[in-house]
mmCIF file of C-alpha atoms in Angstrom:
data_model
loop_
_atom_site.group_PDB
_atom_site.id
_atom_site.type_symbol
_atom_site.label_atom_id
_atom_site.label_comp_id
_atom_site.label_asym_id
_atom_site.label_seq_id
_atom_site.Cartn_x
_atom_site.Cartn_y
_atom_site.Cartn_z
ATOM 1 C CA MET A 22 118.222 45.529 -64.700
ATOM 2 C CA LEU A 23 121.029 43.010 -64.238
ATOM 3 C CA SER A 24 122.956 42.177 -61.109
ATOM 4 C CA ASP A 25 125.980 40.224 -59.931
ATOM 5 C CA VAL A 26 127.500 39.233 -63.267
ATOM 6 C CA HIS A 27 130.752 38.296 -61.498
ATOM 7 C CA GLY A 28 132.853 38.132 -64.617
ATOM 8 C CA ALA A 29 130.807 35.380 -66.296
ATOM 9 C CA LEU A 30 130.842 36.342 -69.973
ATOM 10 C CA PRO A 31 128.682 33.529 -71.465
ATOM 11 C CA ALA A 32 125.939 34.123 -68.893
ATOM 12 C CA LEU A 33 126.001 37.861 -69.568
ATOM 13 C CA GLU A 34 125.862 37.307 -73.324
ATOM 14 C CA ALA A 35 122.864 35.011 -72.891
ATOM 15 C CA VAL A 36 120.964 37.545 -70.790
ATOM 16 C CA LEU A 37 121.774 40.436 -73.133
ATOM 17 C CA ALA A 38 120.393 38.356 -75.992
ATOM 18 C CA GLU A 39 117.003 38.019 -74.286
ATOM 19 C CA PRO A 40 114.468 39.948 -76.413
ATOM 20 C CA GLU A 41 113.313 42.314 -73.664
ATOM 21 C CA VAL A 42 116.910 43.124 -72.713
ATOM 22 C CA ALA A 43 118.048 43.570 -76.303
ATOM 23 C CA ALA A 44 115.148 45.980 -76.882
ATOM 24 C CA ALA A 45 115.602 47.934 -73.650
ATOM 25 C CA ASP A 46 116.478 51.622 -73.911
ATOM 26 C CA LEU A 47 118.308 51.484 -70.593
ATOM 27 C CA ILE A 48 120.054 48.681 -68.684
ATOM 28 C CA VAL A 49 120.978 49.246 -65.039
ATOM 29 C CA VAL A 50 123.684 46.976 -63.621
ATOM 30 C CA THR A 51 123.382 46.789 -59.843
ATOM 31 C CA GLY A 52 126.939 45.900 -58.922
ATOM 32 C CA ASP A 53 129.472 43.078 -58.640
ATOM 33 C CA VAL A 54 130.234 43.164 -62.333
ATOM 34 C CA ALA A 55 133.775 41.912 -62.877
ATOM 35 C CA ALA A 56 134.992 39.819 -59.929
ATOM 36 C CA GLY A 57 135.107 36.465 -61.678
ATOM 37 C CA PRO A 58 136.759 34.478 -64.464
ATOM 38 C CA GLN A 59 136.415 36.962 -67.379
ATOM 39 C CA PRO A 60 136.546 40.448 -65.851
ATOM 40 C CA VAL A 61 138.071 42.293 -68.800
ATOM 41 C CA GLU A 62 135.699 40.811 -71.358
ATOM 42 C CA VAL A 63 132.596 41.475 -69.240
ATOM 43 C CA LEU A 64 133.511 45.111 -68.690
ATOM 44 C CA ASP A 65 134.331 45.575 -72.373
ATOM 45 C CA LEU A 66 130.973 44.120 -73.398
ATOM 46 C CA LEU A 67 129.002 46.368 -71.062
ATOM 47 C CA THR A 68 130.960 49.536 -71.780
ATOM 48 C CA GLY A 69 130.546 48.787 -75.483
ATOM 49 C CA LEU A 70 126.814 49.337 -75.029
ATOM 50 C CA GLY A 71 127.556 52.969 -74.233
ATOM 51 C CA ALA A 72 124.894 55.172 -72.690
ATOM 52 C CA ARG A 73 122.388 52.288 -72.631
ATOM 53 C CA VAL A 74 124.132 51.005 -69.483
ATOM 54 C CA ARG A 75 124.069 52.685 -66.076
ATOM 55 C CA TRP A 76 125.979 51.302 -63.120
ATOM 56 C CA VAL A 77 126.049 51.212 -59.335
ATOM 57 C CA ARG A 78 128.861 49.915 -57.158
ATOM 58 C CA GLY A 79 128.926 46.503 -55.558
ATOM 59 C CA ASN A 80 131.162 45.338 -52.746
ATOM 60 C CA ALA A 81 133.125 43.147 -55.166
ATOM 61 C CA ASP A 82 133.700 46.120 -57.480
ATOM 62 C CA ARG A 83 135.073 48.090 -54.553
ATOM 63 C CA GLU A 84 137.302 45.176 -53.543
ATOM 64 C CA LEU A 85 138.835 45.024 -57.037
ATOM 65 C CA VAL A 86 139.793 48.684 -56.822
ATOM 66 C CA GLN A 87 141.193 48.214 -53.322
ATOM 67 C CA ALA A 88 143.196 45.172 -54.415
ATOM 68 C CA ARG A 89 144.812 47.163 -57.215
ATOM 69 C CA ALA A 90 145.669 49.837 -54.645
ATOM 70 C CA GLY A 91 147.577 47.299 -52.534
ATOM 71 C CA ARG A 92 144.819 46.208 -50.171
ATOM 72 C CA PRO A 93 144.158 42.552 -51.093
ATOM 73 C CA SER A 94 140.722 41.033 -50.751
ATOM 74 C CA GLU A 95 140.056 37.979 -48.618
ATOM 75 C CA HIS A 96 138.789 36.354 -51.839
ATOM 76 C CA ASP A 97 141.460 34.937 -54.147
ATOM 77 C CA VAL A 98 139.218 35.352 -57.188
ATOM 78 C CA SER A 99 138.918 39.081 -56.529
ATOM 79 C CA ASN A 100 142.677 39.475 -56.208
ATOM 80 C CA TRP A 101 143.212 37.528 -59.428
ATOM 81 C CA ALA A 102 140.535 39.478 -61.306
ATOM 82 C CA ALA A 103 141.918 42.794 -60.100
ATOM 83 C CA GLU A 104 145.273 42.003 -61.704
ATOM 84 C CA GLN A 105 143.623 41.307 -65.056
ATOM 85 C CA LEU A 106 141.934 44.695 -65.354
ATOM 86 C CA ARG A 107 143.282 47.505 -67.484
ATOM 87 C CA ALA A 108 143.923 50.851 -65.823
ATOM 88 C CA ASP A 109 140.873 52.430 -67.490
ATOM 89 C CA GLN A 110 138.671 49.660 -66.121
ATOM 90 C CA VAL A 111 139.943 50.241 -62.593
ATOM 91 C CA VAL A 112 139.126 53.936 -62.991
ATOM 92 C CA LEU A 113 135.615 53.025 -64.177
ATOM 93 C CA LEU A 114 134.938 50.809 -61.150
ATOM 94 C CA ALA A 115 136.399 53.370 -58.737
ATOM 95 C CA ALA A 116 133.957 56.008 -59.969
ATOM 96 C CA LEU A 117 130.773 53.960 -59.573
ATOM 97 C CA PRO A 118 128.136 55.451 -57.240
ATOM 98 C CA LEU A 119 126.648 53.639 -54.242
ATOM 99 C CA THR A 120 123.108 54.371 -55.487
ATOM 100 C CA LEU A 121 121.388 55.633 -58.597
ATOM 101 C CA THR A 122 117.870 57.071 -58.807
ATOM 102 C CA LEU A 123 116.086 57.182 -62.153
ATOM 103 C CA PRO A 124 112.525 58.087 -63.166
ATOM 104 C CA VAL A 125 110.482 55.146 -64.436
ATOM 105 C CA ALA A 126 107.088 55.567 -66.073
ATOM 106 C CA GLY A 127 104.341 54.419 -63.723
ATOM 107 C CA LEU A 128 106.665 54.062 -60.735
ATOM 108 C CA GLY A 129 108.183 57.508 -60.282
ATOM 109 C CA PRO A 130 111.753 57.688 -58.979
ATOM 110 C CA VAL A 131 113.310 54.239 -58.621
ATOM 111 C CA LEU A 132 116.419 53.782 -56.476
ATOM 112 C CA PHE A 133 118.998 51.233 -57.612
ATOM 113 C CA CYS A 134 121.631 49.907 -55.219
ATOM 114 C CA HIS A 135 123.710 46.781 -54.727
ATOM 115 C CA ALA A 136 122.909 45.594 -51.198
ATOM 116 C CA THR A 137 121.025 48.405 -49.444
ATOM 117 C CA PRO A 138 120.829 52.147 -50.105
ATOM 118 C CA ARG A 139 123.293 52.816 -47.295
ATOM 119 C CA ASP A 140 125.828 49.985 -47.649
ATOM 120 C CA ASP A 141 127.184 47.789 -50.445
ATOM 121 C CA GLU A 142 127.510 44.657 -48.245
ATOM 122 C CA GLU A 143 124.512 44.764 -45.925
ATOM 123 C CA VAL A 144 122.215 41.732 -46.086
ATOM 124 C CA VAL A 145 118.420 41.845 -46.210
ATOM 125 C CA LEU A 146 116.365 38.914 -47.468
ATOM 126 C CA VAL A 147 112.859 38.444 -48.805
ATOM 127 C CA ASP A 148 111.733 37.175 -45.394
ATOM 128 C CA SER A 149 113.558 39.775 -43.304
ATOM 129 C CA ARG A 150 111.350 41.373 -40.661
ATOM 130 C CA PRO A 151 109.503 44.568 -41.673
ATOM 131 C CA ALA A 152 111.367 46.442 -38.943
ATOM 132 C CA ARG A 153 114.646 45.407 -40.561
ATOM 133 C CA TRP A 154 113.546 46.738 -43.935
ATOM 134 C CA ALA A 155 112.384 49.978 -42.342
ATOM 135 C CA GLU A 156 115.818 50.295 -40.734
ATOM 136 C CA VAL A 157 117.770 49.964 -43.982
ATOM 137 C CA PHE A 158 115.369 52.304 -45.797
ATOM 138 C CA ALA A 159 115.543 55.000 -43.121
ATOM 139 C CA GLY A 160 116.360 58.325 -44.691
ATOM 140 C CA LEU A 161 115.084 57.529 -48.166
ATOM 141 C CA PRO A 162 113.001 60.307 -49.721
ATOM 142 C CA PRO A 163 109.285 59.511 -49.315
ATOM 143 C CA GLU A 164 108.747 59.783 -53.071
ATOM 144 C CA VAL A 165 110.999 56.753 -53.667
ATOM 145 C CA ARG A 166 108.510 53.895 -53.668
ATOM 146 C CA THR A 167 110.558 51.309 -55.567
ATOM 147 C CA VAL A 168 114.001 49.966 -54.676
ATOM 148 C CA VAL A 169 116.035 47.583 -56.836
ATOM 149 C CA CYS A 170 118.876 45.700 -55.161
ATOM 150 C CA GLY A 171 121.099 42.647 -55.668
ATOM 151 C CA HIS A 172 123.928 41.158 -53.578
ATOM 152 C CA THR A 173 122.153 38.070 -52.171
ATOM 153 C CA HIS A 174 121.889 36.355 -55.590
ATOM 154 C CA MET A 175 118.293 35.371 -54.739
ATOM 155 C CA PRO A 176 115.558 36.886 -56.968
ATOM 156 C CA PHE A 177 112.352 38.150 -55.381
ATOM 157 C CA THR A 178 109.790 40.930 -55.278
ATOM 158 C CA ARG A 179 108.231 42.164 -52.049
ATOM 159 C CA LEU A 180 106.032 44.990 -50.790
ATOM 160 C CA VAL A 181 107.453 46.275 -47.508
ATOM 161 C CA ASP A 182 107.807 49.619 -45.720
ATOM 162 C CA ARG A 183 105.333 51.086 -48.234
ATOM 163 C CA ARG A 184 107.749 50.258 -51.057
ATOM 164 C CA LEU A 185 108.155 47.690 -53.807
ATOM 165 C CA VAL A 186 111.521 45.904 -53.506
ATOM 166 C CA ILE A 187 112.895 43.989 -56.499
ATOM 167 C CA ASN A 188 115.966 41.749 -56.529
ATOM 168 C CA PRO A 189 116.787 40.317 -59.982
ATOM 169 C CA GLY A 190 119.099 37.636 -58.608
ATOM 170 C CA SER A 191 122.505 36.944 -60.128
ATOM 171 C CA VAL A 192 123.515 36.638 -63.765
ATOM 172 C CA GLY A 193 126.878 34.998 -63.164
ATOM 173 C CA MET A 194 126.689 33.269 -59.771
ATOM 174 C CA PRO A 195 123.071 32.207 -59.164
ATOM 175 C CA TYR A 196 122.386 30.926 -55.671
ATOM 176 C CA GLY A 197 120.405 27.768 -55.039
ATOM 177 C CA GLY A 198 119.476 25.376 -57.870
ATOM 178 C CA PRO A 199 121.982 24.773 -60.675
ATOM 179 C CA GLY A 200 122.213 27.484 -63.276
ATOM 180 C CA ARG A 201 119.480 29.841 -62.039
ATOM 181 C CA THR A 202 120.342 33.178 -63.550
ATOM 182 C CA GLY A 203 117.978 36.084 -64.027
ATOM 183 C CA HIS A 204 117.243 39.615 -65.035
ATOM 184 C CA CYS A 205 114.252 41.825 -64.319
ATOM 185 C CA SER A 206 112.337 44.513 -66.119
ATOM 186 C CA VAL A 207 111.284 47.267 -63.719
ATOM 187 C CA ARG A 208 108.461 48.403 -65.949
ATOM 188 C CA GLY A 209 106.664 45.063 -65.903
ATOM 189 C CA CYS A 210 108.197 43.589 -62.758
ATOM 190 C CA SER A 211 108.862 40.444 -64.778
ATOM 191 C CA CYS A 212 111.718 38.120 -63.922
ATOM 192 C CA ALA A 213 113.256 35.821 -66.501
ATOM 193 C CA VAL A 214 114.892 32.747 -65.000
ATOM 194 C CA ARG A 215 117.157 30.523 -67.031
ATOM 195 C CA ASP A 216 117.982 26.928 -66.123
ATOM 196 C CA SER A 217 121.346 25.355 -66.783
ATOM 197 C CA THR A 218 123.172 22.232 -65.746
ATOM 198 C CA SER A 219 126.288 22.700 -67.860
ATOM 199 C CA THR A 220 129.577 24.121 -66.668
ATOM 200 C CA ARG A 221 132.842 24.649 -68.452
ATOM 201 C CA PRO A 222 136.302 25.823 -67.409
ATOM 202 C CA VAL A 223 137.447 29.293 -68.357
ATOM 203 C CA PRO A 224 140.915 29.424 -69.941
ATOM 204 C CA GLY A 225 143.320 31.540 -67.935
ATOM 205 C CA SER A 226 141.069 31.759 -64.882
ATOM 206 C CA PRO A 227 142.033 30.543 -61.400
ATOM 207 C CA PRO A 228 142.409 26.730 -61.143
ATOM 208 C CA GLY A 229 139.117 24.937 -60.677
ATOM 209 C CA ARG A 230 137.053 27.944 -61.694
ATOM 210 C CA ALA A 231 134.123 27.158 -63.982
ATOM 211 C CA ILE A 232 131.058 29.091 -65.057
ATOM 212 C CA ARG A 233 127.590 27.967 -65.996
ATOM 213 C CA THR A 234 126.497 28.556 -69.563
ATOM 214 C CA PRO A 235 122.717 29.135 -69.491
ATOM 215 C CA PRO A 236 120.718 27.701 -72.392
ATOM 216 C CA PRO A 237 117.210 28.962 -73.182
ATOM 217 C CA GLY A 238 114.943 28.317 -70.220
ATOM 218 C CA ARG A 239 111.574 29.188 -68.787
ATOM 219 C CA THR A 240 110.280 32.604 -67.866
ATOM 220 C CA SER A 241 108.124 33.388 -64.873
ATOM 221 C CA THR A 242 106.466 36.593 -63.738
ATOM 222 C CA CYS A 243 106.953 38.177 -60.331
ATOM 223 C CA ALA A 244 103.761 39.998 -59.509
ATOM 224 C CA PRO A 245 104.135 42.894 -57.063
ATOM 225 C CA GLY A 246 102.885 41.861 -53.673
ATOM 226 C CA THR A 247 104.059 38.255 -53.856
ATOM 227 C CA ALA A 248 106.827 37.222 -51.551
ATOM 228 C CA THR A 249 108.676 35.604 -54.447
ATOM 229 C CA SER A 250 108.115 33.559 -57.565
ATOM 230 C CA THR A 251 111.722 32.808 -58.523
ATOM 231 C CA ARG A 252 113.335 32.555 -55.138
ATOM 232 C CA SER A 253 116.100 30.123 -54.312
ATOM 233 C CA PRO A 254 116.146 28.851 -50.712
ATOM 234 C CA PRO A 255 118.067 31.169 -48.378
ATOM 235 C CA SER A 256 121.369 29.983 -47.021
ATOM 236 C CA PRO A 257 121.223 28.800 -43.386
ATOM 237 C CA ARG A 258 124.044 31.178 -42.468
ATOM 238 C CA ALA A 259 122.380 34.245 -43.926
ATOM 239 C CA THR A 260 118.940 33.317 -42.609
ATOM 240 C CA ALA A 261 120.139 32.744 -39.066
ATOM 241 C CA ALA A 262 122.062 35.995 -39.059
ATOM 242 C CA ASP A 263 119.176 37.937 -40.536
ATOM 243 C CA ARG A 264 116.800 36.765 -37.832
ATOM 244 C CA ARG A 265 118.966 37.810 -34.932
ATOM 245 C CA PRO A 266 117.904 40.921 -33.024
ATOM 246 C CA ALA A 267 118.949 44.156 -34.695
ATOM 247 C CA PRO A 268 121.561 44.965 -35.720
ATOM 248 C CA GLU A 269 121.360 41.788 -37.802
ATOM 249 C CA ARG A 270 124.759 40.543 -38.845
ATOM 250 C CA THR A 271 126.380 37.901 -40.981
ATOM 251 C CA ASP A 272 129.987 38.484 -39.948
ATOM 252 C CA GLY A 273 129.788 40.844 -36.986
ATOM 253 C CA THR A 274 129.600 43.972 -39.140
ATOM 254 C CA GLY A 275 126.192 43.669 -40.774
ATOM 255 C CA ARG A 276 127.810 42.826 -44.080
ATOM 256 C CA GLY A 277 127.751 39.763 -46.264
ATOM 257 C CA HIS A 278 130.456 38.545 -48.594
ATOM 258 C CA HIS A 279 128.511 37.020 -51.447
ATOM 259 C CA GLY A 280 130.188 36.067 -54.660
ATOM 260 C CA ALA A 281 133.756 37.217 -55.290
#
């Protein structure tokens, strides 16, 4: 699965070229696909893969649709990206589901979402309290024992609330060290992390906007049951908010505004 591409075409191309991704029968993109410097090109590349790609909605995807409907985002990049999209691409983003559940050999039904199964902006972190995880998973069918999410741009695996939680991090806007961009394979719970220190401007994108171009890097494995093996340090703002008594908030609504 891939998450949080944020319109970064070179990073997406690099991840799709990884052998295990190129050979995958199915690629699930867990939201925030196009809000960035190359929204049209990123969507064209992914839709060109046809039925190999399945999608869920991210908060930034929703904001692009809202911006095109006359409700501007608080993020200038989202408003700019929304204006670049073709009408068919807006229709595609508007139709994305909040969650997607697919059968995976050895794991049973796996639920894919952007932030949490109930909200596309809610923040939970690898070190969130077990009670917090139980809260956001309330109402999930008991047979769903694996949840894949994104949104925080911080890759991790964790066993909590009797479930395996996997976050592949961000392809286009990695949080923490320079150029950390990843993807994960659900079947093996392996996370590939690429290092990059290079940035370049994107022609036609908002002034000052640049994207990292990830060269070949190292690969590490996230074994189920470990807190994390590819985790970037949490932001002080998100960590402080996450540790407040429930409901835990980042902006007074329980929602984070990552990326976009």
